[in-house]
Coordinates of C-alpha atoms in Angstrom, one line a residue:
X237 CA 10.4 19.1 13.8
X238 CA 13.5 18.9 15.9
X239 CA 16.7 21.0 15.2
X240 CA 18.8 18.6 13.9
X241 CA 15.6 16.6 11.5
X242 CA 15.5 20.6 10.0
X243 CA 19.4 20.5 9.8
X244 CA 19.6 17.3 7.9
X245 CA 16.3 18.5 5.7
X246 CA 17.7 21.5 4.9
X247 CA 21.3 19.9 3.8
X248 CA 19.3 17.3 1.5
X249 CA 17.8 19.7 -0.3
X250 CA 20.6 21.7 -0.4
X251 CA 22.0 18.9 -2.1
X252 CA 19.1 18.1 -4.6
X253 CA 19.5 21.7 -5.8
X254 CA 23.1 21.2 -6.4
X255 CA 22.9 18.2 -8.2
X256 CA 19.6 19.6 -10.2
X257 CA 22.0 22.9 -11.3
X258 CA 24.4 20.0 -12.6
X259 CA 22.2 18.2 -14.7
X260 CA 20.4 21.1 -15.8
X261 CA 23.8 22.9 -17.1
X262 CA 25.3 19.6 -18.7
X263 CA 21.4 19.5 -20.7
X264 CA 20.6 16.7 -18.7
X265 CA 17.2 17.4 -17.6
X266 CA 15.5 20.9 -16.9
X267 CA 13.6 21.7 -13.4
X268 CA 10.3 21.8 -15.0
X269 CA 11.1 18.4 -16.6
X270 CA 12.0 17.1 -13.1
X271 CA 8.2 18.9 -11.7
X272 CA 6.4 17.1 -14.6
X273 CA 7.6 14.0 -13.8
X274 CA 6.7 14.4 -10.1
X275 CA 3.8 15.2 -10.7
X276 CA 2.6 12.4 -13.1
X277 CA 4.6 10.1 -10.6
X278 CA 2.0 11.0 -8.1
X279 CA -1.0 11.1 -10.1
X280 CA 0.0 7.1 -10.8
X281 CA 0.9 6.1 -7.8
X282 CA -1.6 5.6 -5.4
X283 CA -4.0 3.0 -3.6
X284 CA -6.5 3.0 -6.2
X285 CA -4.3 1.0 -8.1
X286 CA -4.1 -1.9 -5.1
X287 CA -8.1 -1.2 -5.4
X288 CA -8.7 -2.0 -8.6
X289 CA -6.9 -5.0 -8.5
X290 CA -9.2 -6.0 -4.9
X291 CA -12.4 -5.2 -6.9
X292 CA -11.2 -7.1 -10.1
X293 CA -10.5 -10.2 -7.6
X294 CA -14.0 -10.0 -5.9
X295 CA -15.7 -10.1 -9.6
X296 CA -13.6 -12.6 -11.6
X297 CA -12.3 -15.7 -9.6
X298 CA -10.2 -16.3 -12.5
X299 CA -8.9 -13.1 -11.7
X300 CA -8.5 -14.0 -8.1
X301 CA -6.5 -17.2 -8.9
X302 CA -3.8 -15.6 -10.7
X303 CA -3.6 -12.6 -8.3
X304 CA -3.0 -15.0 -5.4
X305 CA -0.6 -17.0 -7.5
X306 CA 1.3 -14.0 -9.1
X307 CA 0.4 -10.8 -8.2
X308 CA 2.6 -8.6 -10.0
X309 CA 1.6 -10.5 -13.0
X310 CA -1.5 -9.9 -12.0
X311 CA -1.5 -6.3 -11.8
X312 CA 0.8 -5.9 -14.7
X313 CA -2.7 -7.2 -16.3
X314 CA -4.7 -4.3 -15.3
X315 CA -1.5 -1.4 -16.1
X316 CA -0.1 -1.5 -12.4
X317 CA 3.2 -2.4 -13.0
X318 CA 6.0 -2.2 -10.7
X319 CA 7.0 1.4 -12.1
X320 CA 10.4 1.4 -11.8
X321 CA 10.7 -1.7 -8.8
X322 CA 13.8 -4.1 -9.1
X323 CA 12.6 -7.1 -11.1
X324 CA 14.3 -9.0 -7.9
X325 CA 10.9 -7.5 -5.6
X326 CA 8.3 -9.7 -6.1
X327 CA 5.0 -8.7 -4.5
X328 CA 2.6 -11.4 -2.7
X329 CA -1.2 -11.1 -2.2
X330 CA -2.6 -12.2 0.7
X331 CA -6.0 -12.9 1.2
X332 CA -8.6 -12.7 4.2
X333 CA -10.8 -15.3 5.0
X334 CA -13.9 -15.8 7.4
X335 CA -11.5 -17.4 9.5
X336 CA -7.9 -15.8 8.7
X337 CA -7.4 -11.8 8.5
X338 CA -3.7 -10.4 7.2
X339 CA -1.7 -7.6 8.5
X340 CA 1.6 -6.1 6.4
X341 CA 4.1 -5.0 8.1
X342 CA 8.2 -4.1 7.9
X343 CA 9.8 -4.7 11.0
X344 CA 13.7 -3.6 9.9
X345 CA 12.3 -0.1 7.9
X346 CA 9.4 0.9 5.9
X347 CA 9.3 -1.6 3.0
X348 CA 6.4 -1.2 1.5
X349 CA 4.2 -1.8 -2.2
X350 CA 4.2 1.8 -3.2
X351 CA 3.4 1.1 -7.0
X352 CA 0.3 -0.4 -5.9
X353 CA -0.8 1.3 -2.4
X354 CA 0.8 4.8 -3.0
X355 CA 2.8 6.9 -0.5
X356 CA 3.1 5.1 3.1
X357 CA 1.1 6.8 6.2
X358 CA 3.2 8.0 8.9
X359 CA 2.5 5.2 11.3
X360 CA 3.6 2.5 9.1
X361 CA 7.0 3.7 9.7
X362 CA 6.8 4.1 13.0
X363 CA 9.0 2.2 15.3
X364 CA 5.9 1.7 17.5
X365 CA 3.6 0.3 14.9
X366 CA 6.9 -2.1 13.5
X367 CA 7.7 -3.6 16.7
X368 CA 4.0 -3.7 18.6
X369 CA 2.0 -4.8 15.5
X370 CA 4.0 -8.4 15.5
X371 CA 4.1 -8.7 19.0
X372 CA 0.3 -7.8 19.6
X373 CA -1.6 -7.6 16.1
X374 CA -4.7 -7.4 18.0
X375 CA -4.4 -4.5 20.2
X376 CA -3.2 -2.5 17.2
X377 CA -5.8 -3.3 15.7
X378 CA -8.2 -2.0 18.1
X379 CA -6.5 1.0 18.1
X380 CA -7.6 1.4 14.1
X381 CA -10.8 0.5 15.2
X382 CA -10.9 -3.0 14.0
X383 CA -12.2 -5.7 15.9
X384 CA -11.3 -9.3 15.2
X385 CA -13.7 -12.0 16.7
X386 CA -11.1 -14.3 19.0
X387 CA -11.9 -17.0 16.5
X388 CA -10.2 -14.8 13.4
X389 CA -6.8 -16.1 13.2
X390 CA -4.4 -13.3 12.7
X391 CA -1.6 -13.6 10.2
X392 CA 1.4 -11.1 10.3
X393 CA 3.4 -10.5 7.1
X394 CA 7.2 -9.0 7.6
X395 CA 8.1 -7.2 4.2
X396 CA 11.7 -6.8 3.0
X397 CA 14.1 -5.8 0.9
X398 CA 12.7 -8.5 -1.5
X399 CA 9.2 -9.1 -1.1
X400 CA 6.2 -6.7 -0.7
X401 CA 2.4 -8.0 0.4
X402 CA -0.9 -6.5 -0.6
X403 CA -3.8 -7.5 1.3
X404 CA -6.8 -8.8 -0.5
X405 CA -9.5 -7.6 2.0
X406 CA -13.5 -9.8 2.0
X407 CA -16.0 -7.7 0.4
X408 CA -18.5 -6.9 2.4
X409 CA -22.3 -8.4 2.4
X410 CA -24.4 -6.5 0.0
X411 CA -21.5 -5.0 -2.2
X412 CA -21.5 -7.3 -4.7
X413 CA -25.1 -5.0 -5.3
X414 CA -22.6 -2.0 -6.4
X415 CA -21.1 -0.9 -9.3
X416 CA -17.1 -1.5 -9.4
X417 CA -16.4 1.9 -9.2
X418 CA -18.6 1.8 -5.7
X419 CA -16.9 -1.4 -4.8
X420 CA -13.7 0.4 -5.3
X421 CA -14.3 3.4 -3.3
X422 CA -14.9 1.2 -0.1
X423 CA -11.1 -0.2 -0.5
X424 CA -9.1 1.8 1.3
X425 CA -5.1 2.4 1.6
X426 CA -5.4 0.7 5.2
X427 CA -7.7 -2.3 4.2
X428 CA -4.9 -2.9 1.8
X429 CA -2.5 -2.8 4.5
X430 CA -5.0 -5.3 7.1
X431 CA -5.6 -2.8 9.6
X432 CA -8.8 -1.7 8.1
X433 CA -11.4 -3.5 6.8
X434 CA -14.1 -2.3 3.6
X435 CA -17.5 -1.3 5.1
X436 CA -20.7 0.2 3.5
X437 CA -21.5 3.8 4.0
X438 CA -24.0 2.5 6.2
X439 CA -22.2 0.6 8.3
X440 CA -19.5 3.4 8.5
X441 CA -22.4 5.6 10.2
X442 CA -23.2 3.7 12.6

């Protein structure tokens, strides 16, 4: 980390601790209040929740209709609320085809579906992944390892301020053979993102 990223580091949390001795001596809220909540934040935020909303979709079309039509209704269904969201961010679901493949992007920051995919990787807020990913979807995606055939229409969504996207990735041939906690574990953070796509442990060795 640079001198100055430490510097302004350093002063946040100075700040955090001054504000956290505040509320804690007006009875606000305690420190270990602040940890528990932290903690459980975490433990419900995370991409299994996009997941289980995927694997829902690949088992019940009716499922799949309203997800594509409404997906925060949708996940609201299954206990993946917005947790805490504006009620003016609506979130989209996108789905691939054998013909059409999605990619999420946020081209001005690093909007992005937290309630549903959990904490955002590094590169997704990464000037290079913002700018290069809409200008050249498919050489980013060869650098995740994913390789579209040149018939595969790629589509690029820009989230904002308003809107977030989930990407509803195929499942893959022979999956529907698995339980859904197997078909879960094969949707991934990135597939939910569109630079990854769900493959069988045996296809994964290969």
């Amino acid at each position: 980390m640079s001198g100055a990223g430490h510097h302004r580091n350093a002063e946040l949390q100075a700040r955090v601790n001054r504000l956290l001795d505040l509320a804690e001596s007006r009875g606000v809220i305690t420190r270990g209040q602040v940890d528990a909540r932290i903690e459980a934040f975490g433990d419900r935020v995370t991409a299994r929740n996009g997941a289980d909303m995927v694997v829902r979709a690949w088992n019940s079309p009716e499922y799949r209709e309203r997800l594509l039509a409404d997906a925060g209704a949708a996940a609201a269904e299954l206990g993946h609320a917005g947790g805490g969201y504006s009620s003016d961010i609506r979130l989209h679901a996108v789905a691939n085809t054998p013909t059409v493949h999605h990619v999420v992007v946020c081209t001005l920051c690093s909007c992005y579906p937290l309630a549903w995919l959990g904490p955002p990787p590094a590169w997704y807020k990464s000037e290079a992944y913002r700018s290069r990913v809409v200008r050249d979807p498919r050489g980013v995606l060869r650098e995740f390892g994913l390789v579209l055939p040149n018939s595969t229409e790629v589509r690029v969504w820009d989230a904002s301020a308003e809107a977030r996207y989930l990407v509803v990735p195929q499942r893959p041939p022979g999956a529907e053979e698995l339980s859904e906690d197997a078909q879960r574990d094969l949707v991934t953070r990135d597939c939910l993102i569109g630079v990854a796509v769900p493959r069988l442990p045996a296809e994964v060795s290969r």
